N, C-alpha and C. Protein backbone atom coordinates (compact mmCIF):
# COMPACT_ATOMS: atom_id res chain seq x y z
N UNK A 1 0.85 -1.17 0.00
CA UNK A 1 0.00 0.00 0.00
C UNK A 1 0.89 1.23 0.00
N UNK A 2 0.65 2.13 -0.92
CA UNK A 2 1.46 3.34 -1.02
C UNK A 2 0.87 4.46 -0.18
N UNK A 3 1.64 5.55 -0.02
CA UNK A 3 1.15 6.70 0.73
C UNK A 3 -0.08 7.28 0.07
N UNK A 4 -0.18 7.20 -1.24
CA UNK A 4 -1.35 7.71 -1.95
C UNK A 4 -2.61 6.92 -1.58
N UNK A 5 -2.44 5.62 -1.27
CA UNK A 5 -3.59 4.81 -0.87
C UNK A 5 -4.13 5.24 0.48
N UNK A 6 -3.28 5.83 1.33
CA UNK A 6 -3.69 6.27 2.64
C UNK A 6 -4.36 7.64 2.61
N UNK A 7 -4.16 8.39 1.55
CA UNK A 7 -4.74 9.73 1.46
C UNK A 7 -6.25 9.62 1.32
N UNK A 8 -6.97 10.52 1.98
CA UNK A 8 -8.43 10.45 1.86
C UNK A 8 -8.87 10.75 0.42
N UNK A 9 -9.91 10.09 0.02
CA UNK A 9 -10.46 10.33 -1.31
C UNK A 9 -11.12 11.71 -1.32
N UNK A 10 -11.21 12.31 -2.50
CA UNK A 10 -11.88 13.61 -2.56
C UNK A 10 -13.36 13.45 -2.20
N UNK A 11 -13.91 14.48 -1.61
CA UNK A 11 -15.32 14.46 -1.28
C UNK A 11 -16.14 14.25 -2.55
N UNK A 12 -15.84 15.04 -3.58
CA UNK A 12 -16.49 14.91 -4.88
C UNK A 12 -15.42 15.00 -5.97
N UNK A 13 -15.42 14.04 -6.86
CA UNK A 13 -14.49 14.04 -7.98
C UNK A 13 -15.12 14.83 -9.13
N UNK A 14 -14.60 16.01 -9.36
CA UNK A 14 -15.17 16.90 -10.38
C UNK A 14 -15.12 16.26 -11.76
N UNK A 15 -14.14 15.40 -12.02
CA UNK A 15 -14.05 14.79 -13.35
C UNK A 15 -15.27 13.91 -13.64
N UNK A 16 -15.86 13.31 -12.62
CA UNK A 16 -17.06 12.50 -12.83
C UNK A 16 -18.22 13.41 -13.23
N UNK A 17 -18.35 14.55 -12.55
CA UNK A 17 -19.40 15.50 -12.90
C UNK A 17 -19.18 16.07 -14.30
N UNK A 18 -17.93 16.35 -14.64
CA UNK A 18 -17.62 16.86 -15.97
C UNK A 18 -17.97 15.83 -17.05
N UNK A 19 -17.65 14.56 -16.80
CA UNK A 19 -17.97 13.49 -17.75
C UNK A 19 -19.48 13.35 -17.88
N UNK A 20 -20.17 13.44 -16.77
CA UNK A 20 -21.63 13.36 -16.80
C UNK A 20 -22.20 14.53 -17.60
N UNK A 21 -21.65 15.71 -17.42
CA UNK A 21 -22.09 16.88 -18.18
C UNK A 21 -21.90 16.65 -19.67
N UNK A 22 -20.77 16.08 -20.06
CA UNK A 22 -20.50 15.80 -21.47
C UNK A 22 -21.48 14.77 -22.03
N UNK A 23 -21.75 13.73 -21.25
CA UNK A 23 -22.67 12.69 -21.71
C UNK A 23 -24.09 13.21 -21.85
N UNK A 24 -24.44 14.16 -21.03
CA UNK A 24 -25.80 14.71 -21.05
C UNK A 24 -25.82 16.12 -21.63
N UNK A 25 -24.94 16.37 -22.59
CA UNK A 25 -24.77 17.73 -23.10
C UNK A 25 -26.04 18.33 -23.65
N UNK A 26 -26.96 17.51 -24.10
CA UNK A 26 -28.21 18.07 -24.59
C UNK A 26 -29.09 18.57 -23.45
N UNK A 27 -28.76 18.21 -22.25
CA UNK A 27 -29.55 18.63 -21.09
C UNK A 27 -28.67 19.47 -20.17
N UNK A 28 -28.75 20.77 -20.29
CA UNK A 28 -27.93 21.67 -19.48
C UNK A 28 -28.25 21.58 -18.00
N UNK A 29 -29.42 21.06 -17.65
CA UNK A 29 -29.81 20.98 -16.25
C UNK A 29 -29.42 19.67 -15.59
N UNK A 30 -28.33 19.06 -16.03
CA UNK A 30 -27.96 17.74 -15.51
C UNK A 30 -27.76 17.76 -14.00
N UNK A 31 -27.13 18.79 -13.49
CA UNK A 31 -26.91 18.85 -12.04
C UNK A 31 -28.23 18.96 -11.30
N UNK A 32 -29.06 19.81 -11.82
CA UNK A 32 -30.34 20.05 -11.16
C UNK A 32 -31.16 18.76 -11.07
N UNK A 33 -31.12 17.96 -12.11
CA UNK A 33 -31.94 16.75 -12.14
C UNK A 33 -31.20 15.54 -11.57
N UNK A 34 -30.11 15.15 -12.20
CA UNK A 34 -29.41 13.92 -11.82
C UNK A 34 -28.82 14.01 -10.42
N UNK A 35 -28.03 15.05 -10.20
CA UNK A 35 -27.40 15.23 -8.90
C UNK A 35 -28.45 15.61 -7.86
N UNK A 36 -29.45 16.38 -8.28
CA UNK A 36 -30.55 16.73 -7.36
C UNK A 36 -31.28 15.50 -6.87
N UNK A 37 -31.49 14.54 -7.75
CA UNK A 37 -32.14 13.29 -7.34
C UNK A 37 -31.27 12.52 -6.34
N UNK A 38 -29.96 12.51 -6.59
CA UNK A 38 -29.05 11.85 -5.66
C UNK A 38 -29.15 12.49 -4.27
N UNK A 39 -29.09 13.82 -4.23
CA UNK A 39 -29.15 14.55 -2.96
C UNK A 39 -30.48 14.30 -2.26
N UNK A 40 -31.55 14.36 -3.03
CA UNK A 40 -32.88 14.18 -2.44
C UNK A 40 -33.06 12.77 -1.85
N UNK A 41 -32.53 11.77 -2.52
CA UNK A 41 -32.74 10.38 -2.11
C UNK A 41 -31.70 9.89 -1.10
N UNK A 42 -30.62 10.63 -0.92
CA UNK A 42 -29.54 10.17 -0.02
C UNK A 42 -30.02 9.90 1.41
N UNK A 43 -30.80 10.78 2.03
CA UNK A 43 -31.27 10.45 3.40
C UNK A 43 -32.07 9.15 3.46
N UNK A 44 -32.85 8.86 2.42
CA UNK A 44 -33.60 7.62 2.39
C UNK A 44 -32.66 6.42 2.30
N UNK A 45 -31.63 6.52 1.46
CA UNK A 45 -30.66 5.41 1.34
C UNK A 45 -29.98 5.14 2.68
N UNK A 46 -29.58 6.19 3.35
CA UNK A 46 -28.90 6.03 4.64
C UNK A 46 -29.88 5.51 5.69
N UNK A 47 -31.11 5.95 5.63
CA UNK A 47 -32.13 5.42 6.55
C UNK A 47 -32.37 3.94 6.36
N UNK A 48 -32.42 3.50 5.10
CA UNK A 48 -32.56 2.06 4.81
C UNK A 48 -31.38 1.28 5.37
N UNK A 49 -30.18 1.84 5.20
CA UNK A 49 -28.98 1.18 5.70
C UNK A 49 -29.02 1.09 7.22
N UNK A 50 -29.37 2.19 7.86
CA UNK A 50 -29.45 2.21 9.33
C UNK A 50 -30.44 1.16 9.83
N UNK A 51 -31.62 1.13 9.26
CA UNK A 51 -32.65 0.18 9.68
C UNK A 51 -32.17 -1.26 9.50
N UNK A 52 -31.61 -1.56 8.34
CA UNK A 52 -31.17 -2.94 8.08
C UNK A 52 -30.06 -3.36 9.03
N UNK A 53 -29.09 -2.48 9.25
CA UNK A 53 -27.99 -2.82 10.16
C UNK A 53 -28.48 -3.00 11.59
N UNK A 54 -29.28 -2.08 12.07
CA UNK A 54 -29.67 -2.12 13.49
C UNK A 54 -30.68 -3.22 13.80
N UNK A 55 -31.35 -3.74 12.76
CA UNK A 55 -32.28 -4.84 12.99
C UNK A 55 -31.68 -6.20 12.64
N UNK A 56 -30.42 -6.22 12.23
CA UNK A 56 -29.75 -7.49 11.93
C UNK A 56 -30.17 -8.10 10.61
N UNK A 57 -30.62 -7.28 9.66
CA UNK A 57 -31.08 -7.75 8.36
C UNK A 57 -29.90 -7.74 7.38
N UNK A 58 -29.26 -8.89 7.22
CA UNK A 58 -28.08 -8.98 6.38
C UNK A 58 -28.39 -8.68 4.92
N UNK A 59 -29.41 -9.30 4.37
CA UNK A 59 -29.76 -9.08 2.97
C UNK A 59 -30.11 -7.60 2.72
N UNK A 60 -30.88 -7.02 3.61
CA UNK A 60 -31.23 -5.60 3.49
C UNK A 60 -30.02 -4.70 3.63
N UNK A 61 -29.09 -5.08 4.50
CA UNK A 61 -27.86 -4.30 4.69
C UNK A 61 -27.01 -4.30 3.44
N UNK A 62 -26.84 -5.47 2.84
CA UNK A 62 -26.04 -5.56 1.62
C UNK A 62 -26.71 -4.77 0.50
N UNK A 63 -28.01 -4.91 0.35
CA UNK A 63 -28.73 -4.18 -0.68
C UNK A 63 -28.60 -2.67 -0.48
N UNK A 64 -28.76 -2.21 0.75
CA UNK A 64 -28.70 -0.78 1.05
C UNK A 64 -27.30 -0.21 0.85
N UNK A 65 -26.27 -0.95 1.25
CA UNK A 65 -24.91 -0.43 1.10
C UNK A 65 -24.51 -0.43 -0.38
N UNK A 66 -24.97 -1.40 -1.15
CA UNK A 66 -24.68 -1.41 -2.58
C UNK A 66 -25.37 -0.23 -3.28
N UNK A 67 -26.58 0.08 -2.88
CA UNK A 67 -27.29 1.23 -3.43
C UNK A 67 -26.55 2.52 -3.12
N UNK A 68 -26.10 2.66 -1.88
CA UNK A 68 -25.36 3.85 -1.48
C UNK A 68 -24.04 3.95 -2.26
N UNK A 69 -23.34 2.85 -2.36
CA UNK A 69 -22.04 2.85 -3.05
C UNK A 69 -22.21 3.21 -4.53
N UNK A 70 -23.12 2.54 -5.20
CA UNK A 70 -23.30 2.74 -6.63
C UNK A 70 -23.77 4.15 -6.95
N UNK A 71 -24.75 4.63 -6.23
CA UNK A 71 -25.26 5.98 -6.51
C UNK A 71 -24.19 7.02 -6.22
N UNK A 72 -23.39 6.81 -5.19
CA UNK A 72 -22.31 7.75 -4.86
C UNK A 72 -21.26 7.77 -5.96
N UNK A 73 -20.92 6.61 -6.47
CA UNK A 73 -19.94 6.53 -7.55
C UNK A 73 -20.44 7.25 -8.80
N UNK A 74 -21.73 7.16 -9.06
CA UNK A 74 -22.29 7.75 -10.28
C UNK A 74 -22.22 9.28 -10.29
N UNK A 75 -22.20 9.91 -9.11
CA UNK A 75 -22.12 11.38 -9.05
C UNK A 75 -20.73 11.85 -8.62
N UNK A 76 -19.80 10.92 -8.47
CA UNK A 76 -18.43 11.30 -8.10
C UNK A 76 -18.23 11.53 -6.62
N UNK A 77 -19.15 11.05 -5.79
CA UNK A 77 -19.02 11.19 -4.34
C UNK A 77 -18.05 10.12 -3.83
N UNK A 78 -16.76 10.36 -4.10
CA UNK A 78 -15.73 9.35 -3.89
C UNK A 78 -15.56 8.94 -2.43
N UNK A 79 -15.56 9.88 -1.53
CA UNK A 79 -15.34 9.56 -0.12
C UNK A 79 -16.51 8.75 0.43
N UNK A 80 -17.72 9.13 0.08
CA UNK A 80 -18.91 8.40 0.53
C UNK A 80 -18.92 7.00 -0.07
N UNK A 81 -18.58 6.88 -1.34
CA UNK A 81 -18.50 5.57 -1.98
C UNK A 81 -17.45 4.70 -1.31
N UNK A 82 -16.34 5.30 -0.91
CA UNK A 82 -15.28 4.56 -0.23
C UNK A 82 -15.75 4.03 1.12
N UNK A 83 -16.46 4.85 1.88
CA UNK A 83 -17.01 4.39 3.16
C UNK A 83 -17.98 3.24 2.94
N UNK A 84 -18.80 3.35 1.91
CA UNK A 84 -19.75 2.28 1.59
C UNK A 84 -19.02 1.00 1.19
N UNK A 85 -17.94 1.14 0.42
CA UNK A 85 -17.14 -0.05 0.03
C UNK A 85 -16.52 -0.71 1.26
N UNK A 86 -16.02 0.11 2.18
CA UNK A 86 -15.43 -0.45 3.40
C UNK A 86 -16.49 -1.22 4.20
N UNK A 87 -17.67 -0.63 4.33
CA UNK A 87 -18.75 -1.30 5.05
C UNK A 87 -19.17 -2.57 4.32
N UNK A 88 -19.27 -2.51 3.01
CA UNK A 88 -19.63 -3.70 2.24
C UNK A 88 -18.63 -4.83 2.50
N UNK A 89 -17.34 -4.50 2.50
CA UNK A 89 -16.32 -5.52 2.78
C UNK A 89 -16.48 -6.13 4.15
N UNK A 90 -16.75 -5.29 5.14
CA UNK A 90 -16.96 -5.80 6.50
C UNK A 90 -18.21 -6.67 6.57
N UNK A 91 -19.27 -6.26 5.90
CA UNK A 91 -20.49 -7.07 5.88
C UNK A 91 -20.22 -8.45 5.31
N UNK A 92 -19.50 -8.49 4.23
CA UNK A 92 -19.23 -9.77 3.57
C UNK A 92 -18.29 -10.65 4.40
N UNK A 93 -17.31 -10.03 5.06
CA UNK A 93 -16.36 -10.79 5.89
C UNK A 93 -17.03 -11.27 7.18
N UNK A 94 -17.64 -10.36 7.88
CA UNK A 94 -18.18 -10.67 9.21
C UNK A 94 -19.41 -11.58 9.16
N UNK A 95 -20.23 -11.41 8.15
CA UNK A 95 -21.48 -12.16 8.10
C UNK A 95 -21.26 -13.66 7.94
N UNK A 96 -20.17 -14.02 7.32
CA UNK A 96 -19.91 -15.45 7.10
C UNK A 96 -19.50 -16.16 8.38
N UNK A 97 -18.91 -15.42 9.32
CA UNK A 97 -18.32 -16.07 10.49
C UNK A 97 -18.94 -15.66 11.82
N UNK A 98 -19.95 -14.81 11.79
CA UNK A 98 -20.47 -14.28 13.05
C UNK A 98 -21.99 -14.29 13.06
N UNK A 99 -22.53 -14.06 14.24
CA UNK A 99 -23.97 -13.91 14.42
C UNK A 99 -24.37 -12.53 13.91
N UNK A 100 -25.14 -12.49 12.82
CA UNK A 100 -25.49 -11.20 12.21
C UNK A 100 -26.29 -10.32 13.15
N UNK A 101 -27.05 -10.91 14.06
CA UNK A 101 -27.83 -10.11 15.01
C UNK A 101 -26.93 -9.33 15.95
N UNK A 102 -25.69 -9.77 16.10
CA UNK A 102 -24.72 -9.09 16.94
C UNK A 102 -23.82 -8.19 16.10
N UNK A 103 -23.31 -8.75 15.01
CA UNK A 103 -22.30 -8.03 14.23
C UNK A 103 -22.87 -6.85 13.46
N UNK A 104 -24.08 -6.93 12.93
CA UNK A 104 -24.63 -5.83 12.15
C UNK A 104 -24.85 -4.57 12.99
N UNK A 105 -25.41 -4.66 14.19
CA UNK A 105 -25.49 -3.46 15.03
C UNK A 105 -24.11 -2.90 15.39
N UNK A 106 -23.12 -3.76 15.54
CA UNK A 106 -21.76 -3.28 15.79
C UNK A 106 -21.22 -2.51 14.59
N UNK A 107 -21.49 -3.00 13.40
CA UNK A 107 -21.08 -2.29 12.19
C UNK A 107 -21.83 -0.96 12.07
N UNK A 108 -23.09 -0.96 12.48
CA UNK A 108 -23.85 0.30 12.49
C UNK A 108 -23.17 1.32 13.38
N UNK A 109 -22.76 0.88 14.56
CA UNK A 109 -22.10 1.78 15.50
C UNK A 109 -20.78 2.30 14.95
N UNK A 110 -20.08 1.48 14.20
CA UNK A 110 -18.78 1.88 13.67
C UNK A 110 -18.87 2.73 12.40
N UNK A 111 -19.87 2.50 11.58
CA UNK A 111 -19.90 3.12 10.25
C UNK A 111 -20.93 4.23 10.06
N UNK A 112 -22.04 4.19 10.78
CA UNK A 112 -23.11 5.13 10.45
C UNK A 112 -22.75 6.59 10.73
N UNK A 113 -22.05 6.85 11.80
CA UNK A 113 -21.69 8.24 12.09
C UNK A 113 -20.79 8.83 11.00
N UNK A 114 -19.70 8.15 10.63
CA UNK A 114 -18.88 8.71 9.54
C UNK A 114 -19.64 8.81 8.22
N UNK A 115 -20.51 7.86 7.93
CA UNK A 115 -21.31 7.92 6.70
C UNK A 115 -22.24 9.13 6.74
N UNK A 116 -22.89 9.36 7.87
CA UNK A 116 -23.78 10.52 8.00
C UNK A 116 -23.03 11.83 7.83
N UNK A 117 -21.88 11.94 8.49
CA UNK A 117 -21.08 13.17 8.38
C UNK A 117 -20.64 13.39 6.94
N UNK A 118 -20.15 12.36 6.32
CA UNK A 118 -19.67 12.46 4.95
C UNK A 118 -20.83 12.79 4.00
N UNK A 119 -21.99 12.22 4.23
CA UNK A 119 -23.12 12.49 3.35
C UNK A 119 -23.54 13.95 3.43
N UNK A 120 -23.52 14.54 4.62
CA UNK A 120 -23.85 15.97 4.75
C UNK A 120 -22.83 16.83 4.02
N UNK A 121 -21.56 16.53 4.20
CA UNK A 121 -20.51 17.28 3.51
C UNK A 121 -20.64 17.12 1.99
N UNK A 122 -20.93 15.92 1.56
CA UNK A 122 -21.06 15.63 0.14
C UNK A 122 -22.24 16.40 -0.46
N UNK A 123 -23.37 16.40 0.24
CA UNK A 123 -24.53 17.12 -0.26
C UNK A 123 -24.22 18.61 -0.41
N UNK A 124 -23.56 19.19 0.58
CA UNK A 124 -23.20 20.61 0.50
C UNK A 124 -22.26 20.88 -0.67
N UNK A 125 -21.27 20.01 -0.84
CA UNK A 125 -20.32 20.19 -1.94
C UNK A 125 -21.02 20.07 -3.28
N UNK A 126 -21.85 19.06 -3.44
CA UNK A 126 -22.56 18.89 -4.71
C UNK A 126 -23.49 20.07 -4.98
N UNK A 127 -24.16 20.55 -3.95
CA UNK A 127 -25.05 21.70 -4.14
C UNK A 127 -24.26 22.92 -4.58
N UNK A 128 -23.10 23.12 -3.99
CA UNK A 128 -22.31 24.30 -4.36
C UNK A 128 -21.71 24.13 -5.76
N UNK A 129 -21.32 22.93 -6.14
CA UNK A 129 -20.73 22.71 -7.46
C UNK A 129 -21.79 22.73 -8.56
N UNK A 130 -23.01 22.45 -8.22
CA UNK A 130 -24.06 22.40 -9.24
C UNK A 130 -25.04 23.56 -9.12
N UNK A 131 -24.72 24.54 -8.30
CA UNK A 131 -25.62 25.69 -8.18
C UNK A 131 -25.53 26.51 -9.45
N UNK A 132 -26.56 27.31 -9.74
CA UNK A 132 -26.58 28.08 -10.99
C UNK A 132 -25.36 28.99 -11.17
N UNK A 133 -24.80 29.50 -10.08
CA UNK A 133 -23.65 30.39 -10.20
C UNK A 133 -22.32 29.68 -10.27
N UNK A 134 -22.32 28.36 -10.07
CA UNK A 134 -21.06 27.61 -10.07
C UNK A 134 -20.50 27.51 -11.49
N UNK A 135 -19.20 27.62 -11.58
CA UNK A 135 -18.55 27.54 -12.89
C UNK A 135 -18.67 26.14 -13.48
N UNK A 136 -18.56 25.11 -12.64
CA UNK A 136 -18.62 23.74 -13.15
C UNK A 136 -19.76 23.02 -12.53
């Protein structure tokens, strides 16, 4: 593992937003719609994850974390996607060898606070980058 691997991922990767803008060039309101939908639905995704983890629902936890990871990657929310990937790895490792009714609430305690904090920061960053006055 190199020193670059230890560096935190960017909150939002502007190149992903730029690529999305190019792909949707016929729709100048891409941020307003695509990124707006991500921002609007993010609390629901995190709520689903919280519920599944705290109730010991392994299948629901995996589904919710995959939804969070994939949607985050699609808008360039690299740090949030990374947290989701870390949680996904722990879910897959721990669930095979442990009592999910015990381990999932423990994972909730370890991961939900950083995910919540990162999601708030990510929403603010995306809103500022996609606001009408923003250059990009």
